[in-house]
Every structure is written in structure tokens, then in C-alpha cells.
């Protein structure tokens, strides 16, 4: 009797648990973290509830899922180890040891205990299987251990555009100079021609009450580039005959600003939206954030005031309103911050100031619809994986290559937000130059 | 795999299909060449395969004819002319950065990679016993033997079979000759080059073509 009851309870509990698990698994809105074998990397934890972003049901992780988000940057990086290089059957023996064609060979998810920088889950000497004998051809490499190739500031696996030998030789002269350079000019790039519409004034504001009564808001807009370009309240708040919304979403901005949302949605700020989840918030962040920012959510308007349309506050104040890690907190007293203050006050010429955005959301020359444009890369992480990505388009505009490489390889200096000179020296330039003597 | 192309009309169909599949001028030409070759043989063996089929060897030879022709044209009429004779633009390794012409070897590899994206019926590579890029040194026994053989007698291709990653391949190696000044000037001066004494007409390496068989 007693044991029958126990069996019944056990059976019911089992069925109930199985049912609950099945329901949770099948329901995209449920909290499915219960199925996670281990925490995700810093680059993916934002979308941990969107399992389908990476997993095919019963099919594992598809290579196309990785490439869907990362292919374009790999191509732009002139990927030194593109999978297409290795498809040749002559590499069969190497591939049997390490199949470098699949992203997940080196970047296994849910394994925090073995995950290193850049989400690499192989031991740090992963170059060895194919490049063990490098010192035979390059005496400069004698005595170097294979776990320093990619961690020492000399090489990256994918992106070596600022590190390859000829690049080092060409720009390797001199010491740790800084000179008065300039970042690319600011340029607004929208999908329609300036001058298409007549400018608007405060009298043209077509907002309903109570917004209509907010004088400060209306005046800010009337003085902005939006009003000057003929963009009125309804264009954003009531696009194409929809009901008035006090808080227009990304799509309202994207209607004219086509390029920026793409980067935003690809970065850590916007990737939750891209995966169909609710917007990213400092509350979900792993980096230290200000306590008073926890309830904020990330959209265009988080950093940009659409009524004032001055992009400069977004470049520092926008970031520091949430970010509260050592590097961010050290910005205020950094040499870069001084250049930014001078540019804002008019003492320094346009482009001479270095804000957070200068490095993390940089203005980049790009070809758009056949024309050379300056576009802001709104993927805040594009320049950070790995950080040598910022050398070419940002650092070198004012610093020598030597200083740039050394500084980016010095974590303590990065934490101090580049106050002072690098304590580390990366020998790559010296090695490259010595081979040409 | 290649033995089942039984008659010339099937071979032509197959060639047209390949053209559509591959969509690339030079490969299509190569495949057409193979089919014409087979048609011309009137059902006979074209180099040791099954009667009536395109043998891997005939296919490799045809592919090589086109690859080598394109490679020579690029080296002579693009790189050598523009870089060494008219001195208009250089060919350099970092051609995207330098806004220059891709090196002949890079041109070769880009073509090989694009072809491999579109078909797995064959794969080709440019290798050498004296490479600039250490990854272009021979890796398999067949490659090593082939490069030695064609360096000794460039008029004769080297043929063999090998098993790589569980797949059997027919492997052919053809001599790669320094057809222009540009070849030797660049290789001899390159800091990574294993040799600095190449002369025009020398064998600099070999083209390896692999065709999965069986």
C-alpha cells in the first residue's frame, strides 16, 4: 500500500517534470536557461534565451549560424585562416588533428571553465599543430613558446591587418610618438537627399497634447537638424499613419538612418533586439554598470536625444550614463578626455578629440552606394575583437604603430584608460625590421 | 565516378551541366575540352579509365591546360607587362592594402578556392619544394614525389593515387615554370623565399590537381 502510493507519486512527479521540461523547451518565451550545460561567453550571453539563434533542433550548432553574424567581419578582416584555405584534401592530416574549418572547434560555447579571451576554448598553444617548426625559418622566433603567438600582441588567428610583417616594416620606424592628427569628419548619412523637404519651425510641430505643450522639447526639435531637414513630430512618432507613440522604436529611426541600425543590432547593445528578445539593459550586463542605470533599456534614444540631434553627447555621456568599469571610470582623467574637452570647447579642431565613441563606435570611411562616406560603426564590439582592430582606423591617426601595438597589449594601461606610456613592449616590429637588414 | 560518362552525348550533357554548375569560364572550357576529347576518341579509352569514360588523367590534363594557359597569360600580359615593362602598377602580396595587382600565386589560389566552393569534383594547388609560403611545401608523399619528378623532367607530368582523409584521389603534378622575369625577380628577392637563384625557364614548383576516384 505504502509503496504503491510512493510509486504513484514518483510516477506523477516524473510525468510532471517531463511535461514541464518539454513545455519550456518548446516555448520560446519561457526561461530556458535550465537546459544550459554551462554559462555562455560574454559575447553570446545576451541572447542565451534565443537558443534557436545557434542551435538547430536536434541538429547541434550550425556553422551557418556562426557565419550569419560573423561572416562579414571575417571577410573584412581578410581572415588569415579562412575555412576555404583548408578545404583542400592535402590538409586532411592536419584537419584530422584539428578541424579549423568549423568555428566551434576553437570556440566551444557553454564551457566557461576553459574559455579564454576572444571566446577561445583551445589551449593557448593552438598554433602548434601547424606552425611548430616556425623557428626553423625564422631565427627571430627561436625560444618563443607556442602559447605566446596569439597572446603576446604579435599575431591574431583571424585579423592580422595591422600586424602583418610588411605592415610592421613600413610603419615600424621611430619610437612611441604621438602627433596632432585627426579622426574622420562627422557626416550624416541618411537614405534621402538633404534639401528634399522644406525646413520646419516650432510652429509646424504637429504633436498632440501633452507633448505639444512641452516647450523645451519643441524648441529643442525646432533648433535641430531634424527640423532643418523637414522631419516633423509625426515622421517619427506617427510614421505612415500609425497611432501616435511617445517612444518610437528603432524602426522609426531606421526609416531614414539605414546604416547605423545594422551595426547596432550586430553589437552587444542591440543583439537582443536582433534575436527577437526584449532590449538589452544594464541589468543584464556582465560588466560593472551604474546602479541607477539598471532599469534603462537600449535603443537609439538611449544615447541619442532625437530632439536635440547633437551626436556629441552620445560619444561620452551616453556611455558613462551606464558603464562603470575601471576603464570607463578612468576616462575623465585620461589624456584622451583632455583632447575631447578641447574639441568641445572649440579650442581643438574638429576631429582632434578622442571620445569613447572614437575608439568603440568609430567613424569609418566606407563605400556606400558607390560613394565614399564616413559612417559610424554602431557595433560597439566590432573594434574590440580583438582590440588590434582599432589600430588602423583609430590609433594610427595620432600615434606611431609601435606605441599603438604596445599600448593595446598592456592591460594595466588599458584599465587606466591610456594614462601614461605602455609598460609592455611587443617585439614584433623589431623582429620584422631585423629580417630586412 | 568518371567511368559512368558512357558516350559522347552524355559527356556533352555532363559538360553543359558542369558549365551551369560551375559557371566559370575557364573551368567550363576545361570540361568542354574533356568532353570533346572523349567524343573524339569515339568511345575509346582516353588515358586508362573505363572504356568510353573520361579518365581522371585526361580530365586532369585538360584542367591543367586551362589553368596553365590562364596563369601564363596573367603572368605575361598583366603582371610582367604592367609591373616590369610598362611600370604602371605593381603586383604585391597585400594587394588590397597596397591597391596593387594580386600576385600570380594569389590569383591562382583565389581561383582554386572559388572553384572548390562550387564543386568537389576536383581541387588544385600551386606548390614548391622551395616555397615562399611554408604552407606551400609538399605535405603528402605524392606531392613530394611529384615535385621531384617534374623538376627532373618537366615535359612529363607525374601521376599517382593517394588516399587522404578516407577518400581516394587521382593526383597529377605538372611543372610550374618561371615564364617571365617577374617570377624570378620577386621570388629571388622575397625574404621568405627558400631560394634566391631562380632563372627564367627554371622549374619553380608544380601544379597539383586532385580528382576523387572510386
mmCIF file of C-alpha atoms in Angstrom, chain A residues 78 84-85 87-92 94 130-131 137-138 164 166-167 392 435-436, chain B residues 94 96-97 113 123-125 127 134-135 137-139 143 164-165 169 191-192 210:
data_model
loop_
_atom_site.group_PDB
_atom_site.id
_atom_site.type_symbol
_atom_site.label_atom_id
_atom_site.label_comp_id
_atom_site.label_asym_id
_atom_site.label_seq_id
_atom_site.Cartn_x
_atom_site.Cartn_y
_atom_site.Cartn_z
ATOM 1 C CA UNK A 78 40.962 39.359 -44.722
ATOM 2 C CA UNK A 84 38.278 27.915 -47.774
ATOM 3 C CA UNK A 85 42.063 27.619 -47.460
ATOM 4 C CA UNK A 87 39.208 22.511 -47.692
ATOM 5 C CA UNK A 88 41.973 21.177 -49.906
ATOM 6 C CA UNK A 89 42.343 17.413 -49.337
ATOM 7 C CA UNK A 90 46.107 17.941 -48.910
ATOM 8 C CA UNK A 91 45.272 19.249 -45.448
ATOM 9 C CA UNK A 92 43.440 16.084 -44.407
ATOM 10 C CA UNK A 94 46.214 18.473 -40.283
ATOM 11 C CA UNK A 130 50.587 23.553 -37.943
ATOM 12 C CA UNK A 131 53.317 26.079 -37.073
ATOM 13 C CA UNK A 137 62.565 29.501 -40.985
ATOM 14 C CA UNK A 138 62.600 32.461 -38.635
ATOM 15 C CA UNK A 164 51.470 41.505 -40.787
ATOM 16 C CA UNK A 166 55.216 44.243 -44.344
ATOM 17 C CA UNK A 167 52.830 46.478 -42.421
ATOM 18 C CA UNK A 392 44.500 51.065 -38.392
ATOM 19 C CA UNK A 435 64.813 40.407 -41.057
ATOM 20 C CA UNK A 436 65.125 43.232 -43.578
ATOM 21 C CA UNK B 94 48.974 42.771 -49.709
ATOM 22 C CA UNK B 96 44.068 45.130 -51.076
ATOM 23 C CA UNK B 97 46.062 47.406 -48.773
ATOM 24 C CA UNK B 113 39.208 28.305 -53.690
ATOM 25 C CA UNK B 123 40.873 20.515 -56.395
ATOM 26 C CA UNK B 124 44.108 22.153 -57.465
ATOM 27 C CA UNK B 125 47.018 23.874 -55.747
ATOM 28 C CA UNK B 127 53.238 24.100 -54.532
ATOM 29 C CA UNK B 134 55.955 27.325 -45.965
ATOM 30 C CA UNK B 135 52.370 26.069 -46.220
ATOM 31 C CA UNK B 137 55.736 22.957 -49.277
ATOM 32 C CA UNK B 138 54.806 19.361 -50.127
ATOM 33 C CA UNK B 139 52.634 17.764 -47.448
ATOM 34 C CA UNK B 143 53.210 15.788 -53.648
ATOM 35 C CA UNK B 164 43.582 11.429 -47.977
ATOM 36 C CA UNK B 165 41.062 11.716 -45.183
ATOM 37 C CA UNK B 169 42.366 10.602 -55.177
ATOM 38 C CA UNK B 191 62.728 37.420 -47.565
ATOM 39 C CA UNK B 192 60.725 34.215 -47.073
ATOM 40 C CA UNK B 210 43.411 16.022 -57.403
#
